[in-house]
Coordinates of N, CA and C and ligand atoms in Angstrom, one line a residue:
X1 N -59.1 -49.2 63.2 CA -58.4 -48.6 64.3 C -59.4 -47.7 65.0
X2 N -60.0 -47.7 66.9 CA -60.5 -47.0 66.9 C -59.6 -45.6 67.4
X3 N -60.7 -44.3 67.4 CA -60.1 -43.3 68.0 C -59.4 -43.1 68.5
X4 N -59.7 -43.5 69.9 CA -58.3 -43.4 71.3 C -57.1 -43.4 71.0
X5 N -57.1 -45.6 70.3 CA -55.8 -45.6 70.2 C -54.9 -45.1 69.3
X6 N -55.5 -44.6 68.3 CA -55.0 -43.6 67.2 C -54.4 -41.9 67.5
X7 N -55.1 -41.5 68.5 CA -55.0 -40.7 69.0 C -54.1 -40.7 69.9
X8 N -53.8 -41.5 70.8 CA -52.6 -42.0 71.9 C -51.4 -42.0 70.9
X9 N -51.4 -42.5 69.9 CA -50.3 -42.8 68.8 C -49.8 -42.0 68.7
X10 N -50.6 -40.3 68.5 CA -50.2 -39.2 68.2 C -48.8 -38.8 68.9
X11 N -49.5 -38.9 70.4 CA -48.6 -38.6 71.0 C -47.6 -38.7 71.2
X12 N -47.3 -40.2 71.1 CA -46.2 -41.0 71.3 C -45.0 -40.7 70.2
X13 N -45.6 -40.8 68.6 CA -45.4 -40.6 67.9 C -44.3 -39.0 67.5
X14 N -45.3 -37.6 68.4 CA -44.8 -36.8 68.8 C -43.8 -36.3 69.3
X15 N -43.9 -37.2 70.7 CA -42.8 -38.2 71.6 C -41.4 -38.2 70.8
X16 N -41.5 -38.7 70.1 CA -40.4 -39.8 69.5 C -40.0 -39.0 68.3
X17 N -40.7 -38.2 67.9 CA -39.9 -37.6 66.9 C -38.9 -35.8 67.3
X18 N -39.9 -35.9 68.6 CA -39.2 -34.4 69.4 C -37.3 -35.6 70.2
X19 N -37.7 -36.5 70.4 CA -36.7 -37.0 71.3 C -35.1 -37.5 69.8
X20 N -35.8 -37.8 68.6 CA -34.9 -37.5 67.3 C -34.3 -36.7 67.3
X21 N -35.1 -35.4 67.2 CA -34.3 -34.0 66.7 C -33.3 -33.8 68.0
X22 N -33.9 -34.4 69.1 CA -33.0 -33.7 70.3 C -31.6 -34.7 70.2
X23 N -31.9 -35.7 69.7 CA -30.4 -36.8 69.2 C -29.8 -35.7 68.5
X24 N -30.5 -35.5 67.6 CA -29.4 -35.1 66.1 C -28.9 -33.8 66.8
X25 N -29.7 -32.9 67.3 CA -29.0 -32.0 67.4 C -27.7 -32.1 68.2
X26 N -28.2 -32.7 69.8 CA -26.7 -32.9 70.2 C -25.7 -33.4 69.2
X27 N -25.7 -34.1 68.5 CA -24.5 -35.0 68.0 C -23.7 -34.4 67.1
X28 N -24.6 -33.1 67.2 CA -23.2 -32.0 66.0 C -23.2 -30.8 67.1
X29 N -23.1 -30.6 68.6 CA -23.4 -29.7 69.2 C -24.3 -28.8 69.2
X30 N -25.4 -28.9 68.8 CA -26.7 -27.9 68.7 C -27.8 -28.3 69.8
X31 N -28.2 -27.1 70.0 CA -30.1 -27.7 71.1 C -31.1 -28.1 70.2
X32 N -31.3 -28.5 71.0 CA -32.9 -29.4 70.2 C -33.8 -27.9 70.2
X33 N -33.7 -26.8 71.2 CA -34.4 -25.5 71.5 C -34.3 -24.6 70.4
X34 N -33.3 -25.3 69.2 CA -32.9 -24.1 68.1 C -33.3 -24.8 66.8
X35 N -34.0 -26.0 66.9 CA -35.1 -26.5 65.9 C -36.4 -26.3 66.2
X36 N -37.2 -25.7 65.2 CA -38.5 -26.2 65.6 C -39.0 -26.9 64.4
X37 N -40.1 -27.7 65.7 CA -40.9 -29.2 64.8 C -42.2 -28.1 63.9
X38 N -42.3 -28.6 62.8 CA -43.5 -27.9 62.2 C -43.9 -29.1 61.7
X39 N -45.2 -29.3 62.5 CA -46.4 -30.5 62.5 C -47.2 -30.3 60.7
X40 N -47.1 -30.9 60.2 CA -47.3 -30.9 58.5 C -48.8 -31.9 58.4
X41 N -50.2 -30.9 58.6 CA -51.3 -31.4 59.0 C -52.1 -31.6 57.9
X42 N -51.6 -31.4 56.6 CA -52.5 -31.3 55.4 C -53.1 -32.6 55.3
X43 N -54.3 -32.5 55.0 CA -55.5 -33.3 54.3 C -55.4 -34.5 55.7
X44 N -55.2 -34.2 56.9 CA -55.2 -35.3 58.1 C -56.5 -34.2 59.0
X45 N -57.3 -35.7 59.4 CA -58.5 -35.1 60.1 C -58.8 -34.7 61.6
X46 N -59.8 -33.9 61.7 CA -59.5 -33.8 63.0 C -58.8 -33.7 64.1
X47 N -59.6 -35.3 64.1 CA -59.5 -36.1 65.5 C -57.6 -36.1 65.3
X48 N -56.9 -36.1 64.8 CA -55.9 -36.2 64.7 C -55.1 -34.7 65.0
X49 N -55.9 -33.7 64.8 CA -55.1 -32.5 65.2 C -55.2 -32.1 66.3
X50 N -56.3 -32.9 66.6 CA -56.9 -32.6 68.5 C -55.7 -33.0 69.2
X51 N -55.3 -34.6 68.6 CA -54.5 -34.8 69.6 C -53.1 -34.6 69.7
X52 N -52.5 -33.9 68.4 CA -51.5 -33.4 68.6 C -51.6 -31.9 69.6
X53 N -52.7 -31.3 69.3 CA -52.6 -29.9 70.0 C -52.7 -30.7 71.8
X54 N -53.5 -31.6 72.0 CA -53.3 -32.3 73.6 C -51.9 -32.6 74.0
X55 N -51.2 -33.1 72.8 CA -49.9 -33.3 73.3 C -48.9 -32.3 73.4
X56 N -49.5 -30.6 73.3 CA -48.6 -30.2 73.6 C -48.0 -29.4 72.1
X57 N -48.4 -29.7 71.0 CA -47.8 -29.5 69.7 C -48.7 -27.8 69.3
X58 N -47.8 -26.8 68.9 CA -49.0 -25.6 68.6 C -48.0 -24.9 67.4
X59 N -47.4 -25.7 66.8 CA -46.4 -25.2 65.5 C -46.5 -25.9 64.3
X60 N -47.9 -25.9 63.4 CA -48.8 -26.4 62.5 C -48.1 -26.1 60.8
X61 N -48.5 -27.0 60.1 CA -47.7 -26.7 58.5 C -48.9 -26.8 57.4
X62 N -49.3 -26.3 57.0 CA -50.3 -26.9 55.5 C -49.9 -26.2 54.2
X63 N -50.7 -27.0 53.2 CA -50.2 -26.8 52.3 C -51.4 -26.1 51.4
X64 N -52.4 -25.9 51.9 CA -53.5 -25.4 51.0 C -54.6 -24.7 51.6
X65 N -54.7 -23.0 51.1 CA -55.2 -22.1 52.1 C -56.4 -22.5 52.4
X66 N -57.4 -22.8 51.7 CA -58.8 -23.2 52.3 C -58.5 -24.4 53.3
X67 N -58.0 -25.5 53.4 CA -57.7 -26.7 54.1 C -57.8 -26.0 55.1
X68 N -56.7 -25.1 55.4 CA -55.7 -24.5 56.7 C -57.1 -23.5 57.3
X69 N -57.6 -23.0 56.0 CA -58.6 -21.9 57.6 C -59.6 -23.0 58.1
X70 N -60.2 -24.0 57.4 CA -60.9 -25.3 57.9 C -60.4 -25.4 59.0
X71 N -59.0 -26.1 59.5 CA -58.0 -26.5 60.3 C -58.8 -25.6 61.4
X72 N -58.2 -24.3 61.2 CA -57.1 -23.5 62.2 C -58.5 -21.8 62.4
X73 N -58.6 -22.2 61.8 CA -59.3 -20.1 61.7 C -60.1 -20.7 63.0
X74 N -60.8 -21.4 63.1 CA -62.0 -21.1 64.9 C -61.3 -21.5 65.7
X75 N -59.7 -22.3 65.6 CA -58.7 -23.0 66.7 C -58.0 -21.8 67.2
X76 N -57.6 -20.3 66.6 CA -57.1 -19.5 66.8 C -57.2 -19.0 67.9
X77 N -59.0 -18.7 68.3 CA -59.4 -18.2 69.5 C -59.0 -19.4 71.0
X78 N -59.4 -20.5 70.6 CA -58.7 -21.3 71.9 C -57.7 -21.5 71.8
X79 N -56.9 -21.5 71.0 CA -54.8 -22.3 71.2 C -54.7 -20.7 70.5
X80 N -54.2 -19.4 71.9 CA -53.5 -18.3 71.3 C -52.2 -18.1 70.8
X81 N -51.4 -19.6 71.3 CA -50.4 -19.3 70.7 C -49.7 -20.6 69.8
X82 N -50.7 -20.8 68.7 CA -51.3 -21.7 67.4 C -49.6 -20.4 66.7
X83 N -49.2 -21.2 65.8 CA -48.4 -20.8 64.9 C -48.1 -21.6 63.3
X84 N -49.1 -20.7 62.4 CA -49.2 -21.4 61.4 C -48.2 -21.2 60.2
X85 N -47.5 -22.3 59.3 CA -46.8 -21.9 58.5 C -47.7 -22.6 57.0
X86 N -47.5 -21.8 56.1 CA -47.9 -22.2 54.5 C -46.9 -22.9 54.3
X87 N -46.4 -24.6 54.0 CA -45.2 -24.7 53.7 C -45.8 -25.2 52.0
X88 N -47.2 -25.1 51.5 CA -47.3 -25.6 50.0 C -47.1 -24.2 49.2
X89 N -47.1 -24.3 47.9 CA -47.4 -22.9 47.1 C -48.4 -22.1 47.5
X90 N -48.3 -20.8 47.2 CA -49.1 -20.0 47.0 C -49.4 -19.6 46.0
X91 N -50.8 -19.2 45.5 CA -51.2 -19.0 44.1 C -51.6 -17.4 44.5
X92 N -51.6 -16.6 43.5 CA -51.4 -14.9 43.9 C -52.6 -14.4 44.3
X93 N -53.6 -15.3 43.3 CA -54.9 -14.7 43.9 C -55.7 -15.7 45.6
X94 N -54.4 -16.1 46.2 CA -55.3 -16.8 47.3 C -54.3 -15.6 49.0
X95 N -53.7 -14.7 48.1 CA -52.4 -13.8 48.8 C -52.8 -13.3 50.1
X96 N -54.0 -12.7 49.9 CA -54.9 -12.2 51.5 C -55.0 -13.5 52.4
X97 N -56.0 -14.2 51.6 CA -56.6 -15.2 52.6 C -54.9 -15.4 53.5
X98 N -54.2 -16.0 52.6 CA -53.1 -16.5 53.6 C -52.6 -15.8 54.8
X99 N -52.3 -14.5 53.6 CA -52.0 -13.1 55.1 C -52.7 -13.1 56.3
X100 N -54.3 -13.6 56.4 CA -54.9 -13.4 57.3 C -54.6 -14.6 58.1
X101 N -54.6 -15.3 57.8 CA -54.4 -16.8 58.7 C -53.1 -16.9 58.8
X102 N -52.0 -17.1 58.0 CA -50.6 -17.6 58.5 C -49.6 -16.9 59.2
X103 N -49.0 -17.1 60.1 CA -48.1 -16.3 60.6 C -46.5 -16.3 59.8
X104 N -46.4 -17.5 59.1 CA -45.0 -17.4 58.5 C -45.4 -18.5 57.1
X105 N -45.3 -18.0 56.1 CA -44.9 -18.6 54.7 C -43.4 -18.6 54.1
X106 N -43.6 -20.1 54.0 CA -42.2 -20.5 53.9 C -41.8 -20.9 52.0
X107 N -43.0 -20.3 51.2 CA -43.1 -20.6 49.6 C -42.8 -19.7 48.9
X108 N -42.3 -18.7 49.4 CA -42.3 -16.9 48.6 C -41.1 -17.3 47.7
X109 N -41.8 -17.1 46.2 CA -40.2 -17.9 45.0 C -40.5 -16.4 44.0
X110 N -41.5 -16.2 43.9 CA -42.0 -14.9 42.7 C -41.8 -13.2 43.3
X111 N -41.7 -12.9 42.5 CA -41.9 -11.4 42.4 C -43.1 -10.8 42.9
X112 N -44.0 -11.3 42.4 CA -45.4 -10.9 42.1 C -46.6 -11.1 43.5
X113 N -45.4 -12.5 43.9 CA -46.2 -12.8 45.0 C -45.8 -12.1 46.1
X114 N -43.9 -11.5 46.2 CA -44.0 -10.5 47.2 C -44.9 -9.3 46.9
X115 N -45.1 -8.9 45.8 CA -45.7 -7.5 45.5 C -47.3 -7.7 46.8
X116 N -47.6 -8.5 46.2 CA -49.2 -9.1 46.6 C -49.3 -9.0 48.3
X117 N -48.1 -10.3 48.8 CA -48.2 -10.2 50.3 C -47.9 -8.6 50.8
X118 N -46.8 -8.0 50.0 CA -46.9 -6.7 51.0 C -48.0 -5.7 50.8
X119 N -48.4 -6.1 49.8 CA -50.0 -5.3 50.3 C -51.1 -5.8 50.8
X120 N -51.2 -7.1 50.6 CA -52.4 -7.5 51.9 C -51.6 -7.3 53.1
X121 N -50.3 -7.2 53.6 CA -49.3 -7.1 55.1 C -50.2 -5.3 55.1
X122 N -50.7 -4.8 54.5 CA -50.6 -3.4 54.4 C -52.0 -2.7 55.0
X123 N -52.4 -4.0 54.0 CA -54.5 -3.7 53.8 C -54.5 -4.5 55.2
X124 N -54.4 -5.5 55.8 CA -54.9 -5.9 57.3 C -53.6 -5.8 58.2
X125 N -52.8 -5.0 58.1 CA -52.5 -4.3 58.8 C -51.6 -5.4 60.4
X126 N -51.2 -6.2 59.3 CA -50.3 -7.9 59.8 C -49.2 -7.9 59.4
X127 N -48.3 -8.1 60.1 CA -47.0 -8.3 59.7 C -46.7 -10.0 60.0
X128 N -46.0 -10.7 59.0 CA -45.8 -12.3 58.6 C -44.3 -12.3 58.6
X129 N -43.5 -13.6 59.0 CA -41.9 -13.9 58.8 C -42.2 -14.5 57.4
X130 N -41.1 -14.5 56.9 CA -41.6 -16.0 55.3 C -40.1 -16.5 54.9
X131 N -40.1 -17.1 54.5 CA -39.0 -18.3 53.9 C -39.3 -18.2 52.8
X132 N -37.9 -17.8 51.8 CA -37.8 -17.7 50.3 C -37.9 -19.3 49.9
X133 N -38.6 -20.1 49.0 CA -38.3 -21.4 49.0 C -37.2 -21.4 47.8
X134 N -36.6 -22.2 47.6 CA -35.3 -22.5 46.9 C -35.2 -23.9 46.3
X135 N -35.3 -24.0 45.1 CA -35.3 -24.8 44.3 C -34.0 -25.5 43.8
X136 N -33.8 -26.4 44.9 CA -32.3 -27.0 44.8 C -31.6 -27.9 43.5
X137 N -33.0 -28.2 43.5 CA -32.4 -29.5 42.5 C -33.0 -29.3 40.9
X138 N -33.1 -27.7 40.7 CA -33.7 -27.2 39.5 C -34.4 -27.9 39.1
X139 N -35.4 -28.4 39.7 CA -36.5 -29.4 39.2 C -37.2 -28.6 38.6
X140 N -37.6 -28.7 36.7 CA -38.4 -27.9 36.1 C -39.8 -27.7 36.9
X141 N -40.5 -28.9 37.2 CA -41.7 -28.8 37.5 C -41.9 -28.1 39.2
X142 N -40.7 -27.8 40.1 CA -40.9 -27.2 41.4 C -40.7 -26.3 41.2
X143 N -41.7 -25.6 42.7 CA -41.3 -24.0 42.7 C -39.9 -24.0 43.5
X144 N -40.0 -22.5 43.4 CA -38.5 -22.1 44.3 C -37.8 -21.2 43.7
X145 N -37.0 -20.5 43.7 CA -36.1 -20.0 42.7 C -34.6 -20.5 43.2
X146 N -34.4 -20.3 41.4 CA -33.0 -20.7 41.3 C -32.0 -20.6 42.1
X147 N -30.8 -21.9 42.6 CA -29.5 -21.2 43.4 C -29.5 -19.8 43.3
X148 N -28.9 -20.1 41.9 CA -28.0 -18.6 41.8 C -28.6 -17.7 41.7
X149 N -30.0 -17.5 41.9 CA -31.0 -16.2 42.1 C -30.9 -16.2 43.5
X150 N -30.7 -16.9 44.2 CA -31.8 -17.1 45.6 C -31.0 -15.7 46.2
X151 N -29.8 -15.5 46.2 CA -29.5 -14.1 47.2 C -30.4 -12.8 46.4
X152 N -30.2 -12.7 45.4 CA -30.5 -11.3 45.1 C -31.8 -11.4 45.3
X153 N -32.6 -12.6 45.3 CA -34.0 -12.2 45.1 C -34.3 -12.1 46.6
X154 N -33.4 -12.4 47.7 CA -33.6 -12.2 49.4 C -33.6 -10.9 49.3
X155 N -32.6 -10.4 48.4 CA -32.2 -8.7 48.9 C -33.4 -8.0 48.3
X156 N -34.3 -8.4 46.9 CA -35.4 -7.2 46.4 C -36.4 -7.8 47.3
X157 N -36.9 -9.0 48.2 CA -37.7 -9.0 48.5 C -37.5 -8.4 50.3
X158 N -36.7 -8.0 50.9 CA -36.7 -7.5 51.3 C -36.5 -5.6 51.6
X159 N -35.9 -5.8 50.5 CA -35.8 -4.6 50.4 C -36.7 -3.6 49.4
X160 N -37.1 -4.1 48.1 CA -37.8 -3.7 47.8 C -39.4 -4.0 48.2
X161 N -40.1 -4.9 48.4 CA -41.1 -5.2 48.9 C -41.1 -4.9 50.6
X162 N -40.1 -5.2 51.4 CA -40.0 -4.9 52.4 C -40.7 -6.0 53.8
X163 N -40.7 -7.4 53.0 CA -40.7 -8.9 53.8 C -40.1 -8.9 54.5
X164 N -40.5 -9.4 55.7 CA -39.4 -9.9 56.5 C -38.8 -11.3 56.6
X165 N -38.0 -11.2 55.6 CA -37.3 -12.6 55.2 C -36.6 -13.5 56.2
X166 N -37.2 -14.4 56.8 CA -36.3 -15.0 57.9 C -35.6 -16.2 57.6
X167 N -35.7 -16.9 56.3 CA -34.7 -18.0 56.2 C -35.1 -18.4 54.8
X168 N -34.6 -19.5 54.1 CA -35.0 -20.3 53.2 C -35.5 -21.2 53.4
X169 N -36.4 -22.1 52.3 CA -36.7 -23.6 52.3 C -36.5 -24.3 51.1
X170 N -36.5 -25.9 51.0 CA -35.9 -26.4 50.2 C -37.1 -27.6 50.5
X171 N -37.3 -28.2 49.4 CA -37.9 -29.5 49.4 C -36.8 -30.1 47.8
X172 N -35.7 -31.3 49.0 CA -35.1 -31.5 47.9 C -35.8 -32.9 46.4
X173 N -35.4 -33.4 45.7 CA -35.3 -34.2 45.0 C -35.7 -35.5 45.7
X174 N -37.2 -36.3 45.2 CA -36.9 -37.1 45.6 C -36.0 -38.4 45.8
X175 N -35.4 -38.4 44.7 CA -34.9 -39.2 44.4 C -33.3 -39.6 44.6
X176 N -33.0 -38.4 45.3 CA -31.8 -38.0 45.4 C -31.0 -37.7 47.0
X177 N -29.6 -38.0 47.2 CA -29.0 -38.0 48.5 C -29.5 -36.4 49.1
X178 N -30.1 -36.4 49.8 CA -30.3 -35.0 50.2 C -29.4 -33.9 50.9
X179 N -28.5 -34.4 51.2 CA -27.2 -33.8 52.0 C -26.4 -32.6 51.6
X180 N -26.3 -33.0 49.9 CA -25.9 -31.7 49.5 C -26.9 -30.7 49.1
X181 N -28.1 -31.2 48.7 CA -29.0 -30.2 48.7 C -29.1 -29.7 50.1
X182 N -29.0 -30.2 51.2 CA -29.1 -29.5 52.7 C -27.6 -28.4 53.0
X183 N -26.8 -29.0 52.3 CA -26.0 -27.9 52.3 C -25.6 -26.8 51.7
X184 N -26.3 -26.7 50.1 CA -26.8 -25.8 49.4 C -27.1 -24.9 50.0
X185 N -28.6 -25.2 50.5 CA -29.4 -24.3 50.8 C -28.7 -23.7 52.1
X186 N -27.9 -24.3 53.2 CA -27.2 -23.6 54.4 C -25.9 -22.5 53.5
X187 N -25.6 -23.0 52.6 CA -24.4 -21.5 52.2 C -25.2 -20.6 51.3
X188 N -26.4 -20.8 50.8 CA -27.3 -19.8 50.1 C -27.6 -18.4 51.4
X189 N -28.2 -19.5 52.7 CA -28.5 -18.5 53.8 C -27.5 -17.8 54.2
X190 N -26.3 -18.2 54.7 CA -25.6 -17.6 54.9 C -24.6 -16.7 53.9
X191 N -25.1 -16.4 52.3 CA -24.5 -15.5 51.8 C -25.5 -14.4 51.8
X192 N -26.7 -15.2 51.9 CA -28.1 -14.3 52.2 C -28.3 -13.3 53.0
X193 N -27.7 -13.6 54.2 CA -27.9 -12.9 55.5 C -29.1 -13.3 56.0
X194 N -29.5 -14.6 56.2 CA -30.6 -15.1 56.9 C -30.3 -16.2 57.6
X195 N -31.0 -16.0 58.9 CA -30.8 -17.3 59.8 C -31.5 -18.7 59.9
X196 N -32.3 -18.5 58.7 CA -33.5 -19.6 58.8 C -33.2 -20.6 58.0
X197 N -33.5 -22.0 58.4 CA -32.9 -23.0 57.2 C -34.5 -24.1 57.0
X198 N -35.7 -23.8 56.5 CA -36.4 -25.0 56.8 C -36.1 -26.0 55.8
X199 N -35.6 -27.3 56.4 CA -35.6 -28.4 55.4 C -36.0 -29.6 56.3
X200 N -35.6 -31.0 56.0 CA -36.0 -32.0 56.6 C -37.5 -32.4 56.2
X201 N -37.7 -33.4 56.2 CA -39.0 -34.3 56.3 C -39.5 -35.1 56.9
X202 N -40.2 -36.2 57.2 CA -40.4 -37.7 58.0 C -38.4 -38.2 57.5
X203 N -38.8 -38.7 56.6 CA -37.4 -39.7 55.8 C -36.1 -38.6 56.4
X204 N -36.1 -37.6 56.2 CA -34.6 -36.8 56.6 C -34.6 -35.9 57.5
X205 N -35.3 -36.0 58.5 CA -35.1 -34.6 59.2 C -33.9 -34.9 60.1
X206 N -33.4 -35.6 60.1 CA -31.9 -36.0 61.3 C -31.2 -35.5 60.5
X207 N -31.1 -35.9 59.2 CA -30.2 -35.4 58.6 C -29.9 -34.0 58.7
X208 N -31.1 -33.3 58.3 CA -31.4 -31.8 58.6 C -30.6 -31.4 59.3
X209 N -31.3 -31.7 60.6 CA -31.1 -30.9 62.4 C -29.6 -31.1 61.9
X210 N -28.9 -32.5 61.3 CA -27.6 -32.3 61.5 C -26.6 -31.3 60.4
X211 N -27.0 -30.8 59.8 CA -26.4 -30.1 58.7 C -27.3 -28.6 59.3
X212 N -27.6 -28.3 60.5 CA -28.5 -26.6 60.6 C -29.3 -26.7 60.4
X213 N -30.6 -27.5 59.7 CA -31.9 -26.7 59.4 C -32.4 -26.2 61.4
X214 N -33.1 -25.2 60.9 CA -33.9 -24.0 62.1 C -35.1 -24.6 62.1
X215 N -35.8 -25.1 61.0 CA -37.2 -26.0 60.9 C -37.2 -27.0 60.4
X216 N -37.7 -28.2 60.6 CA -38.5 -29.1 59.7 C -39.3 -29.2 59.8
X217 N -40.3 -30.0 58.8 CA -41.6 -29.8 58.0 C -41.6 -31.4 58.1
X218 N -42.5 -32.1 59.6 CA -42.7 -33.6 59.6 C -44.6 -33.6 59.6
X219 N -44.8 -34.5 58.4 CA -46.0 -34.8 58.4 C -46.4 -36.1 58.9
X220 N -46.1 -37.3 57.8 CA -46.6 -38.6 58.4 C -45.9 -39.3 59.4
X221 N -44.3 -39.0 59.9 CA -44.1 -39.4 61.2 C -44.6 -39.0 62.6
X222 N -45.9 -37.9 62.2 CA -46.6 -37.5 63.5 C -47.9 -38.0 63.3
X223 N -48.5 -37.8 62.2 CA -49.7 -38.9 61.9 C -50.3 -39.4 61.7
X224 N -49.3 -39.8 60.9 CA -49.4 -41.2 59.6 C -49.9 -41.2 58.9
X225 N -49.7 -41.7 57.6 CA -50.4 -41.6 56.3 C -51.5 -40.8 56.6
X226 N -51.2 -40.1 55.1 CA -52.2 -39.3 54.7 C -53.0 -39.4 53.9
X227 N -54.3 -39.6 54.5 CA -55.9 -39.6 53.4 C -55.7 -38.9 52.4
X228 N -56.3 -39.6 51.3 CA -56.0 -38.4 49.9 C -56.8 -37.0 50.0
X229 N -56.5 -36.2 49.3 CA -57.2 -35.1 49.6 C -58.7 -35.4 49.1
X230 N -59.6 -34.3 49.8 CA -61.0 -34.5 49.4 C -61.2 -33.3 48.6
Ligands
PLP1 C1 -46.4 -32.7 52.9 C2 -45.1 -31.9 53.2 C3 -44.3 -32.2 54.2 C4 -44.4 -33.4 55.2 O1 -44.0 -34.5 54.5 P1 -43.9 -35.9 55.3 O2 -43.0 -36.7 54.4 O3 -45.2 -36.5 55.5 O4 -43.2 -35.6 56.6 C5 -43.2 -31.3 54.4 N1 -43.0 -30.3 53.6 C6 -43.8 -30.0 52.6 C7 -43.5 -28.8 51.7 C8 -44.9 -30.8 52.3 O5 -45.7 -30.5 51.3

């Protein structure tokens, strides 16, 4: 494949997945203006983020802090209004770096790791939105915290750490109908007191938009498979 037309794909591709969400939303009465697309760029090159930012795209997802300042740290100064989300783990000792580059992390599941962000929010002197991630399908091996944690731990991380908690996220089960996990996670927020829902993927984000999510997190239906990491 050469460049160009890979690159043209982008677009189109972009195209067609903004003109989705704008289906789903209408079809349960919502705007398409009250989802946002979060472009999910991990381990994809370049030439491929160029041409999403040509088309128009400036609401970025990754999953791994060195990757992301690679990405995005010299793209800051040309695209000022670049909006980046952490949607992978955070590990405690990578807590700055992120602070300094992300505008909203959507993985905050620990204690330890609010402690951490509100003091690098402190030491560079940044303020970040973040999404508690929530672990729907009690998958031993995922992060997230538990359902029946997920409210009280919105209330100490906001309150005691003093985050500005704007919604939940959920990466459900693969294996599994994702519907009720999407609706899980919408009465967790709403006992929460948060307006934020990010869920959806490539495979389900219609579903999403149509059950509330506020974000989804589409990677390969914008630019296709993804090279393994290097
Ligand atoms: C990689 C990833 C995505 C994007 O997945 P696709 O299936 O490629 O759309 C979304 N959310 C998270 C947390 C991811 O790690």
């Amino acid at each position: 494949m050469n460049g160009v037309s890979m690159t043209d794909d982008i677009g189109a591709k972009l195209a067609s997945v903004r003109a989705r969400i704008d289906q789903a939303a209408r079809a349960v009465g919502r705007r398409a203006d009250d989802v946002t697309l979060v472009a999910v760029s991990k381990t994809q090159p370049d030439e491929r983020l160029e041409a999403a930012l040509r088309a128009g795209q400036r609401v970025f997802g990754e999953n791994y802090v060195q990757e992301a300042q690679a990405h995005w740290a010299h793209r800051r100064a040309v695209f000022g209004d670049l909006e980046l989300h952490l949607v992978g783990p955070l590990q405690t000792n990578k807590v700055e770096a992120a602070a300094a580059l992300f505008d909203v992390i959507q993985s905050v599941d620990r204690e330890r790791l609010a402690a951490g962000l509100a003091k690098a929010e402190a030491k560079l002197d940044r303020r970040l939105s973040y999404f508690v991630q929530v672990n729907t399908g009690e998958e031993p091996q995922k992060s997230g915290v538990m359902p029946a944690d997920a409210v009280a731990f919105v209330d100490r991380v906001r309150e005691v750490h003093g985050l500005d908690v704007v919604g939940l996220m959920a990466i459900p089960p693969f294996d599994e109908p994702v519907a009720p996990h999407f609706a899980l996670l919408a009465k967790l927020a709403a006992r929460a007191g948060v307006d934020g829902l990010s869920m959806g993927m490539s495979a389900d984000f219609e579903q999403a938009v149509r059950l509330g999510a506020t974000h989804v997190r589409v990677g390969t239906d914008i630019f296709g498979e993804r090279p393994p990491r290097s």
